[in-house]
CSV table of C-alpha atoms and ligand atoms in Angstrom, one decimal:
chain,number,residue,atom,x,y,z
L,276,UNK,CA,88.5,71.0,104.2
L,277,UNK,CA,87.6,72.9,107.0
L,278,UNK,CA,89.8,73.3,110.4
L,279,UNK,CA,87.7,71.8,112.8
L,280,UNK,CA,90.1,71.0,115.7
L,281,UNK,CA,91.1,74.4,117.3
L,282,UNK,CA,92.8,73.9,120.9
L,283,UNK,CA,95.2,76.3,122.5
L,284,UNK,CA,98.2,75.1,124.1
L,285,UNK,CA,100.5,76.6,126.3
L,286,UNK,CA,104.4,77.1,126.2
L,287,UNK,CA,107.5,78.2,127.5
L,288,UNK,CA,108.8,80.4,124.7
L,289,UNK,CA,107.3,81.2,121.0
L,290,UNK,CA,111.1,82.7,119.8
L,291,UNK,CA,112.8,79.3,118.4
L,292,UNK,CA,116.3,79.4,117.3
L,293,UNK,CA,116.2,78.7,113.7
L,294,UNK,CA,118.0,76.0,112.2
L,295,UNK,CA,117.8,77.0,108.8
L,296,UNK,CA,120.5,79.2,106.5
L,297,UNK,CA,118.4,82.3,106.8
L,298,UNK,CA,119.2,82.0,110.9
L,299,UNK,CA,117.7,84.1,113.7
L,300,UNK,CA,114.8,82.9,114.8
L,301,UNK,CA,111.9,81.3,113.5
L,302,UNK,CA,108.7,82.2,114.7
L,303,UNK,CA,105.2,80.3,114.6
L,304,UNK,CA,102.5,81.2,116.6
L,305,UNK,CA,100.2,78.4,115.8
L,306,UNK,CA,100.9,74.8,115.0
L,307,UNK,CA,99.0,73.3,112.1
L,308,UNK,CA,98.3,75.7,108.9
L,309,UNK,CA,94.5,76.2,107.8
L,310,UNK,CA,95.8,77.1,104.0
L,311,UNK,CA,96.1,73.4,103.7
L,312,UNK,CA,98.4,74.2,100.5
L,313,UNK,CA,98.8,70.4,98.5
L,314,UNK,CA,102.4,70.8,98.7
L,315,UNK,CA,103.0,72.4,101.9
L,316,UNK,CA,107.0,71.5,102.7
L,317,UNK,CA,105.9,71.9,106.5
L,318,UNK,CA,103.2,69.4,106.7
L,319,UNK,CA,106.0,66.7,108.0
L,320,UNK,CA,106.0,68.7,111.1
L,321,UNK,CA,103.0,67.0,112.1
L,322,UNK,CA,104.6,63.8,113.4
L,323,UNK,CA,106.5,66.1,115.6
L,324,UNK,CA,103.5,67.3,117.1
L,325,UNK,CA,101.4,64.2,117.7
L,326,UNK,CA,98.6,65.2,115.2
L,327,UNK,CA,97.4,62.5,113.4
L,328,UNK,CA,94.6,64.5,111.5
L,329,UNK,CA,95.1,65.6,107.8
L,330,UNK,CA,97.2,68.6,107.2
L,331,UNK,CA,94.8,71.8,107.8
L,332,UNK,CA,92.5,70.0,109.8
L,333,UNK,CA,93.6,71.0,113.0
L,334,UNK,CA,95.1,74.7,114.4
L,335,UNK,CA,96.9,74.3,117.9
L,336,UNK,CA,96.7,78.5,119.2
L,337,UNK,CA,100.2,79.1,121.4
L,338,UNK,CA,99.8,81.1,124.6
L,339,UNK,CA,103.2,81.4,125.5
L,340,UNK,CA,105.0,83.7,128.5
L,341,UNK,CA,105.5,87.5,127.3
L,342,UNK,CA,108.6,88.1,126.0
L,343,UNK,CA,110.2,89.8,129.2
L,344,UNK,CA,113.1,91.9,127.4
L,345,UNK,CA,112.1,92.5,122.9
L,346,UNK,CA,116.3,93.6,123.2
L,347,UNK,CA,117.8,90.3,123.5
L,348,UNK,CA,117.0,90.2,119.5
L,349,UNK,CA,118.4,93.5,118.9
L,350,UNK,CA,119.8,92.4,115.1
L,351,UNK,CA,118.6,89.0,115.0
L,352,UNK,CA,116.3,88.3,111.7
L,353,UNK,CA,112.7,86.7,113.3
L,354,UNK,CA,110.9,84.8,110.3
L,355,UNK,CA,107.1,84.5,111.0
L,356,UNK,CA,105.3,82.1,109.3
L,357,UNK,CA,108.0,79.2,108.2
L,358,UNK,CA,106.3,76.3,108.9
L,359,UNK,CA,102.4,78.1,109.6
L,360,UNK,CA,101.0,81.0,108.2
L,361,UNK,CA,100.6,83.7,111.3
L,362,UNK,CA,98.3,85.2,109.3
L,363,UNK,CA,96.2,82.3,109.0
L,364,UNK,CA,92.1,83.1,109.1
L,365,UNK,CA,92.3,82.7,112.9
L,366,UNK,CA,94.7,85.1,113.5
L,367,UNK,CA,91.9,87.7,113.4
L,368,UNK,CA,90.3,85.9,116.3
L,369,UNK,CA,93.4,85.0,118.2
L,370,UNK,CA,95.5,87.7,117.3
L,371,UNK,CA,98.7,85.7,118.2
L,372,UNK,CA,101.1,87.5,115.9
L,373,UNK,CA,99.5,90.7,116.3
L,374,UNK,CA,100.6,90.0,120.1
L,375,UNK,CA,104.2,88.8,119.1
L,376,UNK,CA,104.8,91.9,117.3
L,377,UNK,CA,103.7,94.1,120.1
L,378,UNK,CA,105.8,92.1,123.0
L,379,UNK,CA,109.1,92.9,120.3
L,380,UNK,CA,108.3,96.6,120.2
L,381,UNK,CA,111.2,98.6,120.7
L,382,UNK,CA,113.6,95.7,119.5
L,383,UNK,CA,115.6,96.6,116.5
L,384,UNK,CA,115.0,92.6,115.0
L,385,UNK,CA,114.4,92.0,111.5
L,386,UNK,CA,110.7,90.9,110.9
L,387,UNK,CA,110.5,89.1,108.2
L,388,UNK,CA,107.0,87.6,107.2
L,389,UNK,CA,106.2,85.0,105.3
L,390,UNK,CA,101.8,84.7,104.0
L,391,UNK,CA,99.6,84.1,101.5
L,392,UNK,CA,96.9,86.0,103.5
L,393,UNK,CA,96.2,90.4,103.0
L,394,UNK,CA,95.7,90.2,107.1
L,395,UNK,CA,99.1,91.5,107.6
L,396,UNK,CA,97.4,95.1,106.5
L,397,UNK,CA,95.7,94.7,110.0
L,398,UNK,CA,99.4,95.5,111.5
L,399,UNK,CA,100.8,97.9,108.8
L,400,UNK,CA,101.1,100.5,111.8
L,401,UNK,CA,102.8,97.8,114.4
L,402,UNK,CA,105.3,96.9,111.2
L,403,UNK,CA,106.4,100.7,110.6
L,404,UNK,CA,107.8,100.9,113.8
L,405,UNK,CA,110.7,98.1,113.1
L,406,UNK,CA,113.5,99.3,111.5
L,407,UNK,CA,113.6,96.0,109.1
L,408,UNK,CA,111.0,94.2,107.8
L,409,UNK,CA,110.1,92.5,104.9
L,410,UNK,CA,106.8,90.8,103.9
L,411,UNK,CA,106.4,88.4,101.7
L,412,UNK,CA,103.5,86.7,99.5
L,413,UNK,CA,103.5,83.1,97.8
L,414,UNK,CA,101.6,83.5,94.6
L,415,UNK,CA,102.7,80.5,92.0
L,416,UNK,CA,99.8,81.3,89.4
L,417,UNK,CA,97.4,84.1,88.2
L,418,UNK,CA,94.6,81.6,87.4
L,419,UNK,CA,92.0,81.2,90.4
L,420,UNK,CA,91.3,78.2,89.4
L,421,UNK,CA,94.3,76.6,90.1
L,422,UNK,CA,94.9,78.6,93.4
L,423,UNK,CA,91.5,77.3,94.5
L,424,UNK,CA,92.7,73.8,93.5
L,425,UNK,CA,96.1,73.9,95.5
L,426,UNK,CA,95.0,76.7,99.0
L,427,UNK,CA,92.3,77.7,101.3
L,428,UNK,CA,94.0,80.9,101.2
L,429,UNK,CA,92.6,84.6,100.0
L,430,UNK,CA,92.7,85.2,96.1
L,431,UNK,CA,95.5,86.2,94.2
L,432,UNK,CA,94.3,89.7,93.5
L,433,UNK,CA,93.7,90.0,97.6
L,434,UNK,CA,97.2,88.7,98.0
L,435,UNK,CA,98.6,91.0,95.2
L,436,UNK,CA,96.3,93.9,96.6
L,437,UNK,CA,97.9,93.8,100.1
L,438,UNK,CA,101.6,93.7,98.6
L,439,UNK,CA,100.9,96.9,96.8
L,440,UNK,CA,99.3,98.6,99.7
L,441,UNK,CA,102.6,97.6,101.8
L,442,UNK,CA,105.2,98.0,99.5
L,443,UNK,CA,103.4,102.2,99.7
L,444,UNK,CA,103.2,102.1,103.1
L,445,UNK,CA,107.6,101.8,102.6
L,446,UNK,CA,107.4,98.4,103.6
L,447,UNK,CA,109.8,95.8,101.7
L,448,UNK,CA,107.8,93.5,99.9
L,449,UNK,CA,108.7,90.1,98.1
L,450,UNK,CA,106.9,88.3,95.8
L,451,UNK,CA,107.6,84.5,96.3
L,452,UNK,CA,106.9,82.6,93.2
L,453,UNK,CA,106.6,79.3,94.6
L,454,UNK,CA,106.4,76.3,93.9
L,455,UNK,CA,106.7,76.9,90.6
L,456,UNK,CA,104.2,74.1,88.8
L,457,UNK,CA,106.2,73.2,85.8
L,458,UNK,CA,104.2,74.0,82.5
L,459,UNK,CA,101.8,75.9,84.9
L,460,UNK,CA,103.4,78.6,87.0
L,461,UNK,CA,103.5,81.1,84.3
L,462,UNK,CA,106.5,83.2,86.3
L,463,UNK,CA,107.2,86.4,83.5
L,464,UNK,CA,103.6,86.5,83.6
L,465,UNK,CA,103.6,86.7,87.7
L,466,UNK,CA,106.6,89.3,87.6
L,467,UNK,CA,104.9,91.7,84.7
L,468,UNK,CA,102.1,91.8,87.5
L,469,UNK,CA,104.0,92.6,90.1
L,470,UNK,CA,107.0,94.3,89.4
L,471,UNK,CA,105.6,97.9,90.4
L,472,UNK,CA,105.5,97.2,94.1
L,473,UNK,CA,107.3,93.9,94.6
L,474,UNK,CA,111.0,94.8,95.9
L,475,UNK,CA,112.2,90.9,95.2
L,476,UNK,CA,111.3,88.5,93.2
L,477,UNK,CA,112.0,85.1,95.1
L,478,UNK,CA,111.6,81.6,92.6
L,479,UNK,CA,111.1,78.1,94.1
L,480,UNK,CA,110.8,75.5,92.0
L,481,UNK,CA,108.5,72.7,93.4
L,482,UNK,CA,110.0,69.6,94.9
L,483,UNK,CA,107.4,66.5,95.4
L,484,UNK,CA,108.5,64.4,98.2
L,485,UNK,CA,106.6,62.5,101.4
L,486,UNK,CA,102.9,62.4,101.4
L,487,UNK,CA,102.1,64.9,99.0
L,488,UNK,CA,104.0,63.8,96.0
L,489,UNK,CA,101.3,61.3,95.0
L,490,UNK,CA,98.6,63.6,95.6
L,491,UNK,CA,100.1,66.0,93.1
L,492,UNK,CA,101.1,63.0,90.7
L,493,UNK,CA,97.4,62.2,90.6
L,494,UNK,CA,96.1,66.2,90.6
L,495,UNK,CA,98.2,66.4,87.8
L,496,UNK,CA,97.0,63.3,85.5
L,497,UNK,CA,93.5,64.0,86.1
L,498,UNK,CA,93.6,67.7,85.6
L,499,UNK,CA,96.6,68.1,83.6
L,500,UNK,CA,96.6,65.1,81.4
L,501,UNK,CA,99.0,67.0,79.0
L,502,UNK,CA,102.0,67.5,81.4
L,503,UNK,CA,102.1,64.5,83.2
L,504,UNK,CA,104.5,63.0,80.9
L,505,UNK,CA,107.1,65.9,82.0
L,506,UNK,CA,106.0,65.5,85.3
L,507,UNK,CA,107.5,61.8,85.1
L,508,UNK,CA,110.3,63.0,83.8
L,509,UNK,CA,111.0,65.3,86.8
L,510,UNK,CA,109.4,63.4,89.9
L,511,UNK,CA,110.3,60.1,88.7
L,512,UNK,CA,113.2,59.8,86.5
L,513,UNK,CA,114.8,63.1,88.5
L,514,UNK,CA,115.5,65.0,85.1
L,515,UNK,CA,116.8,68.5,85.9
L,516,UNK,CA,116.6,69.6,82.1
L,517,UNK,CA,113.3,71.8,82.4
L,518,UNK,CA,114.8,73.9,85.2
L,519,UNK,CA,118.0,74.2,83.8
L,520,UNK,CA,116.0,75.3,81.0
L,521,UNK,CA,114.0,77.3,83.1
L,522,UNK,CA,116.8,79.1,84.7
L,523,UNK,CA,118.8,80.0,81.7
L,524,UNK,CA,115.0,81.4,80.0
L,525,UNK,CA,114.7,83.7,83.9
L,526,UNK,CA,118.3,85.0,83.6
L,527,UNK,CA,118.2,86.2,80.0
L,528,UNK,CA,114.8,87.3,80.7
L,529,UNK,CA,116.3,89.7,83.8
L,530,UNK,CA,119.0,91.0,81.8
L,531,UNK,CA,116.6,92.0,78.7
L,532,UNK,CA,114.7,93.9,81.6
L,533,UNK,CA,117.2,95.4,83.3
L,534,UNK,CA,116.3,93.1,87.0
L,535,UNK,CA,119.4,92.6,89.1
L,536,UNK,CA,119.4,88.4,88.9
L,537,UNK,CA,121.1,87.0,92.0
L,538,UNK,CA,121.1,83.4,93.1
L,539,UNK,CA,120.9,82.5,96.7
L,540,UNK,CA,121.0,85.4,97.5
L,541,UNK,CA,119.1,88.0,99.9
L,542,UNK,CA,120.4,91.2,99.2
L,543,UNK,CA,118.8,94.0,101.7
L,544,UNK,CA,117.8,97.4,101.1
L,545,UNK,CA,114.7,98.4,98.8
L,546,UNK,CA,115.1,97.9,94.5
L,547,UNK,CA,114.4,100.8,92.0
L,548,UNK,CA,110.6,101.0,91.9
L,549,UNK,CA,110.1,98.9,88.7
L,550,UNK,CA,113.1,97.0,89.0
L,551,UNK,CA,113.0,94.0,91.5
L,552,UNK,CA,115.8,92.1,92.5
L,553,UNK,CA,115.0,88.3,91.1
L,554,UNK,CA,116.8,86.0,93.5
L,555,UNK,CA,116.5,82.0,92.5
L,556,UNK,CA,116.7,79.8,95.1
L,557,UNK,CA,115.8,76.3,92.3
L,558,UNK,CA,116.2,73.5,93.4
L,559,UNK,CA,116.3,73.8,96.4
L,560,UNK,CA,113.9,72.0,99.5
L,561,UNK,CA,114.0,74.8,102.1
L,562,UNK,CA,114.8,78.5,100.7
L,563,UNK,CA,118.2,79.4,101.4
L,564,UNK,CA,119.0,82.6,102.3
L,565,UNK,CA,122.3,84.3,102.7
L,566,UNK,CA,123.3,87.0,104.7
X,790,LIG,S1,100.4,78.7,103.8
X,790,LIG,FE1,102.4,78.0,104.0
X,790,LIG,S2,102.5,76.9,106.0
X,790,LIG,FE2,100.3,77.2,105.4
X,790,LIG,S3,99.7,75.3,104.4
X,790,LIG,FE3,100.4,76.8,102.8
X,790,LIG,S4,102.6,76.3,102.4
X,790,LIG,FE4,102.0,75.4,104.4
């Protein structure tokens, strides 16, 4: 699907106070996400917006009033990209977030970032200069073929090729395992990949609710024939088994490695190169952080 219905709109403020755990602020600089992921969580904000065209269809671009004083968030933690990827293919032409980050030079906030895109590398110079920031990547499989199936983001290896380039440039990095597909998302493969340059390890397991539950239901008996007997199990019937499962299989993986294993939990500061912290956040709808 291609996003065909760019407009930009204009208002007051692009800082939003966020209403979730991680708190601060939560920043999008575009409404509507062309990554059109299957089971984006943030694909119910469209009734809130008054689009009536299918998730990724449409991109509203914000022009909003320059933030006047980048102190006021002195120590605040500003999460781009929670409900739209700010790195989204049009940020190269719109440069929205590229702008946002500029207007909050010379605040000491906490930029957090949140993408599935290697774009961010575009403002590896502009990030440097915050005193916190962490980016992050969702990567839930190491098979093409089933990112192509579930994004219109870049590649894996152009996602995992941008975390390694800012994890050197001293930048935290996270890799965000989620949603984990069960009897897909292959995570010890994900974190073998990774663990050189990824500082965290976050794990989402992948709830199916709203409108996109029955699209993955059906993605998942016609391509998948084989699991969609657990995937009854876990959608329908609400059997927690396979992540309890799951979880105890992560935690005695982490201790054989030697990975600090926290749960809802974002510890700060950078991990032992080799070493990331894995922090599970299962079964949870919206990631919960913790100060
Ligand atoms: S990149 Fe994130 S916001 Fe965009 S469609 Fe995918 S899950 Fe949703």
């Amino acid at each position: 699907m291609n996003t065909e219905i760019i407009k930009e709109i204009d208002v007051q403020s692009v800082m939003t106070k966020s209403s979730l755990p991680v708190g601060g602020y939560s920043v999008n600089p575009y409404v509507g996400c062309p990554h059109a992921c299957k089971y984006c969580y943030a694909s119910f904000m469209k009734r809130f917006t008054g689009h009536t065209e299918p998730w990724g269809a449409f991109l509203d671009v914000k022009n909003w009033k320059p933030i006047a004083n980048p102190h006021k968030y002195d120590g605040e933690r500003i999460v781009i990209g929670s409900v739209t990827d700010g790195y989204n293919p049009y940020e190269e032409q719109f440069c929205r977030t590229h702008r946002l980050l500029e207007e909050l030079r010379g605040s000491n906030a906490e930029i957090m970032i949140c993408t599935k895109s290697d774009l961010v590398l575009r403002d590896l110079d502009l990030l440097k200069r915050f005193p916190k920031v962490t980016v992050s990547w969702s990567v839930n499989t190491l098979d093409e073929r089933f990112r192509t199936d579930m994004d219109n983001a870049v590649s894996i290896e152009r996602r995992l090729n941008a975390m390694r380039q800012v994890y050197e440039a001293g930048i935290r990095t996270v890799c965000f395992v989620s949603p984990i597909f069960p009897g897909i998302t292959d995570m010890k493969a994900i974190i073998e990949k990774v663990k050189g340059y990824a500082d965290l390890i976050w794990l989402e397991n992948l709830n199916l609710r709203g409108q996109f539950k029955g699209g993955i239901m059906t993605y998942i008996r016609e391509k998948h024939p084989d699991l969609f007997p657990l995937y009854e199990e876990i959608y329908n019937k609400k059997r927690l088994d396979y992540w309890q499962a799951l979880e105890q299989d992560i935690s005695q993986y982490a201790k054989a490695q030697g990975f600090p294993y926290r749960i809802n939990d974002l510890p700060y500061g950078r991990s032992e190169k080799g070493k990331p912290v894995i922090v599970n956040y299962f079964y949870h709808e919206k990631i919960r952080l913790t100060k």
